Tab-separated table of C-alpha atoms in Angstrom:
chain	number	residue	atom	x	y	z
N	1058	UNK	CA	19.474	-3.545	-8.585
N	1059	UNK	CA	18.649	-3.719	-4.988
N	1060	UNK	CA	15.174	-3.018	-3.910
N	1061	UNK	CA	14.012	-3.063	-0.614
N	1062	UNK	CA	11.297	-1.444	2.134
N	1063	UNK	CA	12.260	0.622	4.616
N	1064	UNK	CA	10.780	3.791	6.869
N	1065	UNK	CA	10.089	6.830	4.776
N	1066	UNK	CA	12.554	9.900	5.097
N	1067	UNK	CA	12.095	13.769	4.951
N	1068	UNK	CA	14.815	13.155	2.412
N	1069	UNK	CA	12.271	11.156	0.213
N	1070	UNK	CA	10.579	13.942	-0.993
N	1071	UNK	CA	12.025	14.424	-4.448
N	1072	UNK	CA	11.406	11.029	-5.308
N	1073	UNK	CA	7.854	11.325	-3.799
N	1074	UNK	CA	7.249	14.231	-6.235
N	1075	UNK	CA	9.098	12.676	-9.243
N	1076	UNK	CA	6.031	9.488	-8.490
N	1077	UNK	CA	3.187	11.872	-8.367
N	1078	UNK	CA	4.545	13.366	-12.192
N	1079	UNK	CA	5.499	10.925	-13.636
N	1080	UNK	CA	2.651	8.605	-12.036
N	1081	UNK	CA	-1.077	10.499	-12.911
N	1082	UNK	CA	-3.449	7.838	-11.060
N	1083	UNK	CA	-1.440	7.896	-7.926
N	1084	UNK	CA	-3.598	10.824	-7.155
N	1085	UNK	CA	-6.544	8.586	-6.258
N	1086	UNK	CA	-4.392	7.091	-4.105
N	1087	UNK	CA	-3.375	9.961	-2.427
N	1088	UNK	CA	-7.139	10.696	-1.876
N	1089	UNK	CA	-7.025	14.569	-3.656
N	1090	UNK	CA	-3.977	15.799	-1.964
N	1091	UNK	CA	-2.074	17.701	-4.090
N	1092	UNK	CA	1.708	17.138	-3.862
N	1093	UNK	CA	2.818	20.191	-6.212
N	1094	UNK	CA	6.401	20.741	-4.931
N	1095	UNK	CA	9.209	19.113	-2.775
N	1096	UNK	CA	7.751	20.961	0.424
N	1097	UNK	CA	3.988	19.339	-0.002
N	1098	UNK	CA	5.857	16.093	-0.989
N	1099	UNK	CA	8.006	16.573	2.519
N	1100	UNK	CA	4.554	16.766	4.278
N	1101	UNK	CA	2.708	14.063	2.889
N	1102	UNK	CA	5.848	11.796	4.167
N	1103	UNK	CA	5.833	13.497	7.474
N	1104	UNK	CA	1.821	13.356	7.550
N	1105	UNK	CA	0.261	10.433	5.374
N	1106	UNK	CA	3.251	8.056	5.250
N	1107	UNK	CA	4.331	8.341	8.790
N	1108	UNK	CA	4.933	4.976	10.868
N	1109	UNK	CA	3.536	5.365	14.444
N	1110	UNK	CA	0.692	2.735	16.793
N	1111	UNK	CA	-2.024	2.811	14.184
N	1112	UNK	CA	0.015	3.117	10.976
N	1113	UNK	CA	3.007	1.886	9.200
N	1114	UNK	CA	4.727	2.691	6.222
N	1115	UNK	CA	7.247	1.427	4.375
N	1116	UNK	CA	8.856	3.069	0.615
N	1117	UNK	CA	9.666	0.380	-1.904
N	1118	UNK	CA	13.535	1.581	-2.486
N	1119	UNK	CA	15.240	0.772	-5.531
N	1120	UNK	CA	18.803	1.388	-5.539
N	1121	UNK	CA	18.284	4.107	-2.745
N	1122	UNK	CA	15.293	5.817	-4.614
N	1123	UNK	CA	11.613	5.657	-2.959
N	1124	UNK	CA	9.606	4.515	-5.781
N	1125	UNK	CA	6.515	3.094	-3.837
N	1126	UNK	CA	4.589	2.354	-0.618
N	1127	UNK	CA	3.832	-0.982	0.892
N	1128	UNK	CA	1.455	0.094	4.455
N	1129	UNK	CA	-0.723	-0.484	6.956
N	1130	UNK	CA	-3.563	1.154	8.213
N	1131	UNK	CA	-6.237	1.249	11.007
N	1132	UNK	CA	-3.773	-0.612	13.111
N	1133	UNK	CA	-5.803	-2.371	16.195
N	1134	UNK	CA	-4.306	-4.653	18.352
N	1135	UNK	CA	-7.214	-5.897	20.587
N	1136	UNK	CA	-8.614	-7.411	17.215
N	1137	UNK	CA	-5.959	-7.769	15.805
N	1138	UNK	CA	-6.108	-6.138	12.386
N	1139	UNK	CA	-5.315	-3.778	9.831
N	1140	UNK	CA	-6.272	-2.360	6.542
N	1141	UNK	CA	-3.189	-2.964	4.020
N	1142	UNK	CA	-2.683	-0.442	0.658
N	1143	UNK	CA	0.483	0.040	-1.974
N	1144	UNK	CA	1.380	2.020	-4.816
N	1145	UNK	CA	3.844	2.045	-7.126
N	1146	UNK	CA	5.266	4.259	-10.219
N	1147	UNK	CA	4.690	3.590	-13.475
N	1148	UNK	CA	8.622	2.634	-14.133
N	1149	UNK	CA	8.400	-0.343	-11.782
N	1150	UNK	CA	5.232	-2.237	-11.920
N	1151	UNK	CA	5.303	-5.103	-13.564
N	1152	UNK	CA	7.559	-6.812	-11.414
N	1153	UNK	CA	6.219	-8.134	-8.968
N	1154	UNK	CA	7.098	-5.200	-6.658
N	1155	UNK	CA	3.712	-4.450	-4.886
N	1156	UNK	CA	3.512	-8.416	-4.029
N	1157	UNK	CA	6.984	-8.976	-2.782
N	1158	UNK	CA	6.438	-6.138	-0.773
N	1159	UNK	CA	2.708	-6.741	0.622
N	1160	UNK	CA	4.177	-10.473	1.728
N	1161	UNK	CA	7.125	-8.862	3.671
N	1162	UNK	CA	4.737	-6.285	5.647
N	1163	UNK	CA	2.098	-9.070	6.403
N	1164	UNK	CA	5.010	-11.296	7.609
N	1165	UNK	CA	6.050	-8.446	9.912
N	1166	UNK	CA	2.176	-7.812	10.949
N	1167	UNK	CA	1.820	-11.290	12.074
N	1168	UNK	CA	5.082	-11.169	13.799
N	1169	UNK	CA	4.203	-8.159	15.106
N	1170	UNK	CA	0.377	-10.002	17.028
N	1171	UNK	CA	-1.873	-8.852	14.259
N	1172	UNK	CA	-4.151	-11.557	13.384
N	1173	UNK	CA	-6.034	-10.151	9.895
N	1174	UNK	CA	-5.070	-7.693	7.506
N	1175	UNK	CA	-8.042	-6.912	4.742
N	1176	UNK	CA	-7.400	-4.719	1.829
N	1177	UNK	CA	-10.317	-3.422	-1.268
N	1178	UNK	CA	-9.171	-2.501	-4.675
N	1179	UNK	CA	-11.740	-0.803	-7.506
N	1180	UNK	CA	-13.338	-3.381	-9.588
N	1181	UNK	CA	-11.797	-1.587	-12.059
N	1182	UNK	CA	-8.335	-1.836	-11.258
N	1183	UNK	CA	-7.449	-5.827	-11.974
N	1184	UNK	CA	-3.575	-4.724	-11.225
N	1185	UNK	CA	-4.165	-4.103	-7.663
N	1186	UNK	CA	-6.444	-8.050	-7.759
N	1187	UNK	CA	-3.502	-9.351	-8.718
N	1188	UNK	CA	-1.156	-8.234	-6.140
N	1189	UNK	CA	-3.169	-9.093	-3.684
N	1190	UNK	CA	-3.838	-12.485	-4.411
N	1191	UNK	CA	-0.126	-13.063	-5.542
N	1192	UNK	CA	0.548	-12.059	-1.895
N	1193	UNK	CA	-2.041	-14.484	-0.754
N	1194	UNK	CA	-5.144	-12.664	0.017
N	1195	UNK	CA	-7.926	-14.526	-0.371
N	1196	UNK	CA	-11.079	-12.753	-2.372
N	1197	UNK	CA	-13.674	-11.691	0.213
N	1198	UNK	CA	-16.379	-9.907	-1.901
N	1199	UNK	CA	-17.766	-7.387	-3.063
N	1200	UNK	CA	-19.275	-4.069	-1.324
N	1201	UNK	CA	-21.083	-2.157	-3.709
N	1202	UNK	CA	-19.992	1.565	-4.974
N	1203	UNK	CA	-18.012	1.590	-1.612
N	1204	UNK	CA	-15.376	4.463	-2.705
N	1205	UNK	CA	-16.575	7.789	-4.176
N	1206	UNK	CA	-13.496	10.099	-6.290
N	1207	UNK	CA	-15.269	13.196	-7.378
N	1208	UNK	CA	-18.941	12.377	-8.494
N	1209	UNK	CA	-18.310	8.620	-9.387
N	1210	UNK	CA	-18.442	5.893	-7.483
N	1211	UNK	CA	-17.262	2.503	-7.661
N	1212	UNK	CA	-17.755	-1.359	-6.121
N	1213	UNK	CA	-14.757	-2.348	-4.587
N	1214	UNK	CA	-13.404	-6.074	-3.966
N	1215	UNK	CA	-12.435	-6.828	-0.581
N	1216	UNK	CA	-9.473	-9.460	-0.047
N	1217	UNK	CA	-8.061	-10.734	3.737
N	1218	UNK	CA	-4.863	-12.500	4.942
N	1219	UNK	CA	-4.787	-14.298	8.160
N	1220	UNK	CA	-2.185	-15.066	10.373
N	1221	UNK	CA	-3.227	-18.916	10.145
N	1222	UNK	CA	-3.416	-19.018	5.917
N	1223	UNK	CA	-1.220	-21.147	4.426
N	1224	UNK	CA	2.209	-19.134	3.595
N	1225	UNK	CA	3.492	-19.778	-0.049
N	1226	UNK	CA	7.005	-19.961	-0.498
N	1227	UNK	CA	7.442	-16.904	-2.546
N	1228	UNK	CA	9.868	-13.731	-2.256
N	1229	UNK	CA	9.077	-11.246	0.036
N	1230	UNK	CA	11.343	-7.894	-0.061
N	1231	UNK	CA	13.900	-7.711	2.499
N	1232	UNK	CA	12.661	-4.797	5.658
N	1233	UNK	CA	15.798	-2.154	6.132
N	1234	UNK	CA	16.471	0.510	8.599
């Protein structure tokens, strides 16, 4: 199997639809949107997961099929930083994906001048903990009931990389075309 990240494609949108049914919490990640059919799929690519100044995106591609998103958001370079997020299906966490995948964008952020990268995951979502600090983002705290999804809200634990911590050894996926 060969899994890699590279730019998302118009022609990802099957496999972008195939995530959102076969993956039901992806919708919180996808803040509400609903991605119904191949068309809404094709503008969510063209839209959410776009690559441009202030955000990049890269699909986690295994064996040519887009089965997850390693990106980066708020891009500012007089600061230097951005706001990192991932998702993957169902079929492929696990693996160490998300991780291998967060390491190769914040090597390209740092390469590309950007000096901190911060990310939050739900308390409630120790997967997303775990990724992070497998790709060496250090625990930050907590900001209390920080996200709202429908009438619930929920604490959220903020995690940072900087371009001066330490860098473990570890895989990071290969970046493609």
């Amino acid at each position: 199997m060969t899994v890699q990240l590279r730019p998302w494609s118009p022609a990802d949108a099957p496999a972008l639809l195939a995530a959102c049914r076969s993956t039901p919490d992806l919708s919180r990640q996808f803040s509400g949107v609903e991605i119904a059919d191949e068309a809404q799929a094709a503008d969510h690519i063209a839209t959410v997961l776009r690559s441009d100044s202030s955000t990049r995106n890269w699909a986690v591609v295994e064996d040519d099929v887009a089965v997850g998103n390693v990106g980066l958001a708020a891009i500012e370079y007089r600061h230097g930083t951005a706001w990192a997020h991932y998702w993957l299906t169902d079929h492929v966490r696990g693996r160490g994906l998300a991780a291998e995948g967060l390491r190769a964008v914040a090597r390209w952020a740092f390469a590309a001048g950007l000096f901190r990268l911060e990310l939050g995951h739900r308390l409630d979502n120790p997967a997303s903990c775990r990724v992070a600090t497998a790709a060496g983002f250090a625990v930050e705290g907590t900001e209390r009931q920080k996200l709202r999804y429908g009438d619930e809200r929920f604490d959220v634990e903020t995690h940072a990389r900087l371009a001066t911590d330490p860098v473990a050894a570890a895989r990071a996926l290969p970046i493609g075309g």
